[in-house]
PDB file of C-alpha atoms in Angstrom:
ATOM      1  CA  UNK S   1     104.485 129.459 103.222  1.00  0.00           C
ATOM      2  CA  UNK S   2     102.182 128.892 100.164  1.00  0.00           C
ATOM      3  CA  UNK S   3     100.921 125.347  99.304  1.00  0.00           C
ATOM      4  CA  UNK S   4     103.573 124.725  96.879  1.00  0.00           C
ATOM      5  CA  UNK S   5     106.335 125.437  99.478  1.00  0.00           C
ATOM      6  CA  UNK S   6     104.590 123.208 101.826  1.00  0.00           C
ATOM      7  CA  UNK S   7     104.524 120.435  99.455  1.00  0.00           C
ATOM      8  CA  UNK S   8     108.041 120.959  98.560  1.00  0.00           C
ATOM      9  CA  UNK S   9     109.244 121.004 102.150  1.00  0.00           C
ATOM     10  CA  UNK S  10     107.122 118.059 103.196  1.00  0.00           C
ATOM     11  CA  UNK S  11     107.543 115.873 100.282  1.00  0.00           C
ATOM     12  CA  UNK S  12     103.698 115.430  99.911  1.00  0.00           C
ATOM     13  CA  UNK S  13     102.033 116.442  96.639  1.00  0.00           C
ATOM     14  CA  UNK S  14      99.753 119.432  96.496  1.00  0.00           C
ATOM     15  CA  UNK S  15      96.829 117.048  95.603  1.00  0.00           C
ATOM     16  CA  UNK S  16      97.325 114.969  98.764  1.00  0.00           C
ATOM     17  CA  UNK S  17      97.759 117.925 100.867  1.00  0.00           C
ATOM     18  CA  UNK S  18      94.389 119.272  99.602  1.00  0.00           C
ATOM     19  CA  UNK S  19      92.680 115.752 100.339  1.00  0.00           C
ATOM     20  CA  UNK S  20      94.051 115.946 103.955  1.00  0.00           C
ATOM     21  CA  UNK S  21      92.674 119.574 104.234  1.00  0.00           C
ATOM     22  CA  UNK S  22      89.224 118.267 103.058  1.00  0.00           C
ATOM     23  CA  UNK S  23      89.483 115.266 105.395  1.00  0.00           C
ATOM     24  CA  UNK S  24      90.172 117.650 108.394  1.00  0.00           C
ATOM     25  CA  UNK S  25      93.586 115.991 109.087  1.00  0.00           C
ATOM     26  CA  UNK S  26      95.354 119.341 108.608  1.00  0.00           C
ATOM     27  CA  UNK S  27      93.998 122.533 109.910  1.00  0.00           C
ATOM     28  CA  UNK S  28      93.184 125.115 107.242  1.00  0.00           C
ATOM     29  CA  UNK S  29      95.825 127.755 106.446  1.00  0.00           C
ATOM     30  CA  UNK S  30      95.445 131.520 106.893  1.00  0.00           C
ATOM     31  CA  UNK S  31      93.362 132.944 104.163  1.00  0.00           C
ATOM     32  CA  UNK S  32      95.198 135.730 102.357  1.00  0.00           C
ATOM     33  CA  UNK S  33      93.170 135.831  99.116  1.00  0.00           C
ATOM     34  CA  UNK S  34      90.059 134.493  97.891  1.00  0.00           C
ATOM     35  CA  UNK S  35      91.972 131.582  96.368  1.00  0.00           C
ATOM     36  CA  UNK S  36      95.023 131.236  98.381  1.00  0.00           C
ATOM     37  CA  UNK S  37      96.096 130.458 101.957  1.00  0.00           C
ATOM     38  CA  UNK S  38      99.268 130.656 103.942  1.00  0.00           C
ATOM     39  CA  UNK S  39     100.720 127.812 105.992  1.00  0.00           C
ATOM     40  CA  UNK S  40     103.338 127.683 108.930  1.00  0.00           C
ATOM     41  CA  UNK S  41     105.788 125.300 110.659  1.00  0.00           C
ATOM     42  CA  UNK S  42     102.801 123.867 112.718  1.00  0.00           C
ATOM     43  CA  UNK S  43     101.273 122.710 109.422  1.00  0.00           C
ATOM     44  CA  UNK S  44     104.648 121.257 108.265  1.00  0.00           C
ATOM     45  CA  UNK S  45     104.863 119.265 111.593  1.00  0.00           C
ATOM     46  CA  UNK S  46     101.262 118.131 111.533  1.00  0.00           C
ATOM     47  CA  UNK S  47     101.587 117.104 107.809  1.00  0.00           C
ATOM     48  CA  UNK S  48     104.708 114.872 108.716  1.00  0.00           C
ATOM     49  CA  UNK S  49     102.734 113.226 111.412  1.00  0.00           C
ATOM     50  CA  UNK S  50      99.728 112.483 109.006  1.00  0.00           C
ATOM     51  CA  UNK S  51     102.190 111.192 106.545  1.00  0.00           C
ATOM     52  CA  UNK S  52     103.748 108.937 109.125  1.00  0.00           C
ATOM     53  CA  UNK S  53     100.374 107.518 110.209  1.00  0.00           C
ATOM     54  CA  UNK S  54      98.792 106.962 106.843  1.00  0.00           C
ATOM     55  CA  UNK S  55     101.731 106.224 104.378  1.00  0.00           C
ATOM     56  CA  UNK S  56     104.093 104.514 106.653  1.00  0.00           C
ATOM     57  CA  UNK S  57     101.825 103.178 109.417  1.00  0.00           C
ATOM     58  CA  UNK S  58      98.855 102.253 107.174  1.00  0.00           C
ATOM     59  CA  UNK S  59      96.597 103.928 109.616  1.00  0.00           C
ATOM     60  CA  UNK S  60      92.893 104.351 108.125  1.00  0.00           C
ATOM     61  CA  UNK S  61      92.030 108.122 107.456  1.00  0.00           C
ATOM     62  CA  UNK S  62      89.150 108.053 109.947  1.00  0.00           C
ATOM     63  CA  UNK S  63      91.351 106.633 112.582  1.00  0.00           C
ATOM     64  CA  UNK S  64      94.044 109.220 112.000  1.00  0.00           C
ATOM     65  CA  UNK S  65      91.293 111.788 112.379  1.00  0.00           C
ATOM     66  CA  UNK S  66      90.266 110.368 115.751  1.00  0.00           C
ATOM     67  CA  UNK S  67      94.044 110.321 116.818  1.00  0.00           C
ATOM     68  CA  UNK S  68      94.405 113.969 115.895  1.00  0.00           C
ATOM     69  CA  UNK S  69      91.175 115.017 117.652  1.00  0.00           C
ATOM     70  CA  UNK S  70      92.869 113.771 120.836  1.00  0.00           C
ATOM     71  CA  UNK S  71      96.094 115.334 120.123  1.00  0.00           C
ATOM     72  CA  UNK S  72      94.289 118.609 120.014  1.00  0.00           C
ATOM     73  CA  UNK S  73      92.088 118.074 122.967  1.00  0.00           C
ATOM     74  CA  UNK S  74      93.423 120.681 125.442  1.00  0.00           C
ATOM     75  CA  UNK S  75      90.720 119.781 128.049  1.00  0.00           C
ATOM     76  CA  UNK S  76      92.704 116.714 128.931  1.00  0.00           C
ATOM     77  CA  UNK S  77      96.029 116.740 131.137  1.00  0.00           C
ATOM     78  CA  UNK S  78      99.056 115.366 129.440  1.00  0.00           C
ATOM     79  CA  UNK S  79      98.867 111.675 130.587  1.00  0.00           C
ATOM     80  CA  UNK S  80      95.416 111.155 129.572  1.00  0.00           C
ATOM     81  CA  UNK S  81      95.952 113.170 126.412  1.00  0.00           C
ATOM     82  CA  UNK S  82      98.930 110.922 125.424  1.00  0.00           C
ATOM     83  CA  UNK S  83      96.993 107.900 126.293  1.00  0.00           C
ATOM     84  CA  UNK S  84      93.897 108.784 124.327  1.00  0.00           C
ATOM     85  CA  UNK S  85      95.823 109.689 121.173  1.00  0.00           C
ATOM     86  CA  UNK S  86      98.031 106.607 121.207  1.00  0.00           C
ATOM     87  CA  UNK S  87      94.958 104.229 122.204  1.00  0.00           C
ATOM     88  CA  UNK S  88      93.288 105.370 119.222  1.00  0.00           C
ATOM     89  CA  UNK S  89      95.904 104.005 116.952  1.00  0.00           C
ATOM     90  CA  UNK S  90      95.561 100.521 115.694  1.00  0.00           C
ATOM     91  CA  UNK S  91      96.535  98.125 118.551  1.00  0.00           C
ATOM     92  CA  UNK S  92      97.792  94.646 118.940  1.00  0.00           C
ATOM     93  CA  UNK S  93      94.958  92.135 118.289  1.00  0.00           C
ATOM     94  CA  UNK S  94      93.056  90.611 121.325  1.00  0.00           C
ATOM     95  CA  UNK S  95      93.074  86.908 120.852  1.00  0.00           C
ATOM     96  CA  UNK S  96      89.757  85.263 121.658  1.00  0.00           C
ATOM     97  CA  UNK S  97      90.015  83.213 124.906  1.00  0.00           C
ATOM     98  CA  UNK S  98      87.802  81.565 127.359  1.00  0.00           C
ATOM     99  CA  UNK S  99      86.851  83.238 130.538  1.00  0.00           C
ATOM    100  CA  UNK S 100      88.866  80.745 132.720  1.00  0.00           C
ATOM    101  CA  UNK S 101      92.080  81.373 130.759  1.00  0.00           C
ATOM    102  CA  UNK S 102      91.648  85.071 130.684  1.00  0.00           C
ATOM    103  CA  UNK S 103      91.063  85.112 134.454  1.00  0.00           C
ATOM    104  CA  UNK S 104      94.393  83.219 134.972  1.00  0.00           C
ATOM    105  CA  UNK S 105      96.276  85.466 132.597  1.00  0.00           C
ATOM    106  CA  UNK S 106      94.800  88.528 134.380  1.00  0.00           C
ATOM    107  CA  UNK S 107      96.208  87.379 137.632  1.00  0.00           C
ATOM    108  CA  UNK S 108      99.755  87.079 136.094  1.00  0.00           C
ATOM    109  CA  UNK S 109      99.533  90.521 134.677  1.00  0.00           C
ATOM    110  CA  UNK S 110      98.239  91.954 138.060  1.00  0.00           C
ATOM    111  CA  UNK S 111     101.266  90.248 139.770  1.00  0.00           C
ATOM    112  CA  UNK S 112     103.585  91.500 137.279  1.00  0.00           C
ATOM    113  CA  UNK S 113     102.447  95.252 137.479  1.00  0.00           C
ATOM    114  CA  UNK S 114     102.441  94.995 141.235  1.00  0.00           C
ATOM    115  CA  UNK S 115     106.044  93.722 141.089  1.00  0.00           C
ATOM    116  CA  UNK S 116     107.016  96.518 138.850  1.00  0.00           C
ATOM    117  CA  UNK S 117     105.114  99.255 140.846  1.00  0.00           C
ATOM    118  CA  UNK S 118     103.258 100.326 137.803  1.00  0.00           C
ATOM    119  CA  UNK S 119     100.113 101.298 139.878  1.00  0.00           C
ATOM    120  CA  UNK S 120      98.667 103.490 137.356  1.00  0.00           C
ATOM    121  CA  UNK S 121      98.448 100.573 134.713  1.00  0.00           C
ATOM    122  CA  UNK S 122      96.693  98.648 137.265  1.00  0.00           C
ATOM    123  CA  UNK S 123      94.231 101.454 137.979  1.00  0.00           C
ATOM    124  CA  UNK S 124      93.606 101.869 134.386  1.00  0.00           C
ATOM    125  CA  UNK S 125      93.394  98.222 133.714  1.00  0.00           C
ATOM    126  CA  UNK S 126      90.576  97.206 130.963  1.00  0.00           C
ATOM    127  CA  UNK S 127      90.287 100.658 129.876  1.00  0.00           C
ATOM    128  CA  UNK S 128      93.690 100.314 128.120  1.00  0.00           C
ATOM    129  CA  UNK S 129      93.663  98.178 125.011  1.00  0.00           C
ATOM    130  CA  UNK S 130      97.357  97.431 125.678  1.00  0.00           C
ATOM    131  CA  UNK S 131      96.469  95.998 128.940  1.00  0.00           C
ATOM    132  CA  UNK S 132      93.701  93.795 127.394  1.00  0.00           C
ATOM    133  CA  UNK S 133      96.042  92.638 124.675  1.00  0.00           C
ATOM    134  CA  UNK S 134      98.532  91.578 127.193  1.00  0.00           C
ATOM    135  CA  UNK S 135      95.872  89.574 129.119  1.00  0.00           C
ATOM    136  CA  UNK S 136      94.598  87.872 126.014  1.00  0.00           C
ATOM    137  CA  UNK S 137      97.967  87.058 124.549  1.00  0.00           C
ATOM    138  CA  UNK S 138      99.145  85.490 127.837  1.00  0.00           C
ATOM    139  CA  UNK S 139      96.064  83.413 127.851  1.00  0.00           C
ATOM    140  CA  UNK S 140      96.452  82.404 124.305  1.00  0.00           C
ATOM    141  CA  UNK S 141     100.212  81.314 124.938  1.00  0.00           C
ATOM    142  CA  UNK S 142      99.013  79.203 127.957  1.00  0.00           C
ATOM    143  CA  UNK S 143      96.227  77.516 125.993  1.00  0.00           C
ATOM    144  CA  UNK S 144      98.912  76.618 123.386  1.00  0.00           C
ATOM    145  CA  UNK S 145     101.287  75.185 125.975  1.00  0.00           C
ATOM    146  CA  UNK S 146     103.686  78.010 126.036  1.00  0.00           C
ATOM    147  CA  UNK S 147     102.625  79.561 129.463  1.00  0.00           C
ATOM    148  CA  UNK S 148     104.629  82.699 130.618  1.00  0.00           C
ATOM    149  CA  UNK S 149     104.420  83.550 134.221  1.00  0.00           C
ATOM    150  CA  UNK S 150     104.827  87.098 135.705  1.00  0.00           C
ATOM    151  CA  UNK S 151     108.287  86.152 136.978  1.00  0.00           C
ATOM    152  CA  UNK S 152     109.481  85.169 133.582  1.00  0.00           C
ATOM    153  CA  UNK S 153     108.020  88.472 132.103  1.00  0.00           C
ATOM    154  CA  UNK S 154     109.567  90.636 134.844  1.00  0.00           C
ATOM    155  CA  UNK S 155     113.164  90.916 133.300  1.00  0.00           C
ATOM    156  CA  UNK S 156     111.469  91.853 129.828  1.00  0.00           C
ATOM    157  CA  UNK S 157     109.242  94.465 131.499  1.00  0.00           C
ATOM    158  CA  UNK S 158     112.248  95.994 133.285  1.00  0.00           C
ATOM    159  CA  UNK S 159     114.070  96.586 129.816  1.00  0.00           C
ATOM    160  CA  UNK S 160     110.796  98.075 128.497  1.00  0.00           C
ATOM    161  CA  UNK S 161     110.706 100.498 131.478  1.00  0.00           C
ATOM    162  CA  UNK S 162     114.186 101.723 130.348  1.00  0.00           C
ATOM    163  CA  UNK S 163     112.921 102.087 126.896  1.00  0.00           C
ATOM    164  CA  UNK S 164     110.043 104.129 128.166  1.00  0.00           C
ATOM    165  CA  UNK S 165     112.169 106.443 130.028  1.00  0.00           C
ATOM    166  CA  UNK S 166     114.306 106.984 126.890  1.00  0.00           C
ATOM    167  CA  UNK S 167     110.931 107.767 125.125  1.00  0.00           C
ATOM    168  CA  UNK S 168     109.836 110.188 127.715  1.00  0.00           C
ATOM    169  CA  UNK S 169     113.240 111.839 127.837  1.00  0.00           C
ATOM    170  CA  UNK S 170     113.006 112.548 124.131  1.00  0.00           C
ATOM    171  CA  UNK S 171     109.515 113.621 124.422  1.00  0.00           C
ATOM    172  CA  UNK S 172     110.458 116.417 126.983  1.00  0.00           C
ATOM    173  CA  UNK S 173     112.734 118.123 124.398  1.00  0.00           C
ATOM    174  CA  UNK S 174     109.545 119.242 122.752  1.00  0.00           C
ATOM    175  CA  UNK S 175     107.242 122.077 123.847  1.00  0.00           C
ATOM    176  CA  UNK S 176     104.418 120.866 126.103  1.00  0.00           C
ATOM    177  CA  UNK S 177     101.076 120.222 124.571  1.00  0.00           C
ATOM    178  CA  UNK S 178     100.112 119.150 121.223  1.00  0.00           C
ATOM    179  CA  UNK S 179     103.711 118.931 119.903  1.00  0.00           C
ATOM    180  CA  UNK S 180     104.668 116.348 122.640  1.00  0.00           C
ATOM    181  CA  UNK S 181     101.393 114.315 121.884  1.00  0.00           C
ATOM    182  CA  UNK S 182     102.248 114.447 118.177  1.00  0.00           C
ATOM    183  CA  UNK S 183     105.790 113.171 118.747  1.00  0.00           C
ATOM    184  CA  UNK S 184     104.381 110.317 120.960  1.00  0.00           C
ATOM    185  CA  UNK S 185     101.979 109.277 118.125  1.00  0.00           C
ATOM    186  CA  UNK S 186     104.802 109.376 115.726  1.00  0.00           C
ATOM    187  CA  UNK S 187     107.048 107.405 117.972  1.00  0.00           C
ATOM    188  CA  UNK S 188     104.500 104.651 118.272  1.00  0.00           C
ATOM    189  CA  UNK S 189     103.922 104.368 114.599  1.00  0.00           C
ATOM    190  CA  UNK S 190     107.596 104.576 113.647  1.00  0.00           C
ATOM    191  CA  UNK S 191     109.582 103.241 116.448  1.00  0.00           C
ATOM    192  CA  UNK S 192     107.701 100.050 117.235  1.00  0.00           C
ATOM    193  CA  UNK S 193     108.750  98.227 113.943  1.00  0.00           C
ATOM    194  CA  UNK S 194     112.379  99.839 114.600  1.00  0.00           C
ATOM    195  CA  UNK S 195     112.489  98.279 118.234  1.00  0.00           C
ATOM    196  CA  UNK S 196     111.142  94.941 116.939  1.00  0.00           C
ATOM    197  CA  UNK S 197     113.795  94.947 114.302  1.00  0.00           C
ATOM    198  CA  UNK S 198     116.653  95.696 116.880  1.00  0.00           C
ATOM    199  CA  UNK S 199     115.189  92.968 119.205  1.00  0.00           C
ATOM    200  CA  UNK S 200     115.507  90.416 116.526  1.00  0.00           C
ATOM    201  CA  UNK S 201     118.810  91.589 115.426  1.00  0.00           C
ATOM    202  CA  UNK S 202     120.050  91.387 118.935  1.00  0.00           C
ATOM    203  CA  UNK S 203     118.849  87.839 119.132  1.00  0.00           C
ATOM    204  CA  UNK S 204     120.755  87.055 116.075  1.00  0.00           C
ATOM    205  CA  UNK S 205     123.927  88.499 117.426  1.00  0.00           C
ATOM    206  CA  UNK S 206     123.536  86.650 120.877  1.00  0.00           C
ATOM    207  CA  UNK S 207     122.820  83.407 119.165  1.00  0.00           C
ATOM    208  CA  UNK S 208     126.044  83.724 117.176  1.00  0.00           C
ATOM    209  CA  UNK S 209     127.959  84.874 120.134  1.00  0.00           C
ATOM    210  CA  UNK S 210     126.898  81.759 122.416  1.00  0.00           C
ATOM    211  CA  UNK S 211     126.920  79.150 119.530  1.00  0.00           C
ATOM    212  CA  UNK S 212     129.114  80.502 116.800  1.00  0.00           C
ATOM    213  CA  UNK S 213     128.295  80.843 113.046  1.00  0.00           C
ATOM    214  CA  UNK S 214     128.076  77.526 111.344  1.00  0.00           C
TER     215      UNK S 214
END
């Protein structure tokens, strides 16, 4: 397809597509003349991902470029490729905490992961920005008087485990390699706000069920 068709099918203006090409967020098309190139379904899929990251997720261009570099890194196994790509996305902020509070929180996280049998998460540990964020936010909650134990987190984590299985089941509907990693990135950008909205809506419904609507 030519640039105009790529623009029409993706809903992205030709000027924006050219910008993404210049910024190396989109691979160049196949040159057919000195001034024209052809694009295919891979370009359309990648363009949708770029649009999701930048226009919907607010991901900076430089960060999006880093994410896509991991998406295309065939030297990594799928687990590390997925991890590197999603870790490169903007993460939950890590709250500043003192060393003692962080140490206590780390122990709770380790107890939780051991109970869940999430051995790989324990092995990766501080390499994961998600692990670090969980530690620092547990420490912050404790310092504010809202301490949460591993036992209290366990039922929530079990539900998250089910969601993760659903995510991976959907992911395996796509061809292995870059397309699966692209879908994992898109899911994190687009589904995290969706799941948060569902959680809050479920809480509203459960509150009304227990106490009625007054």
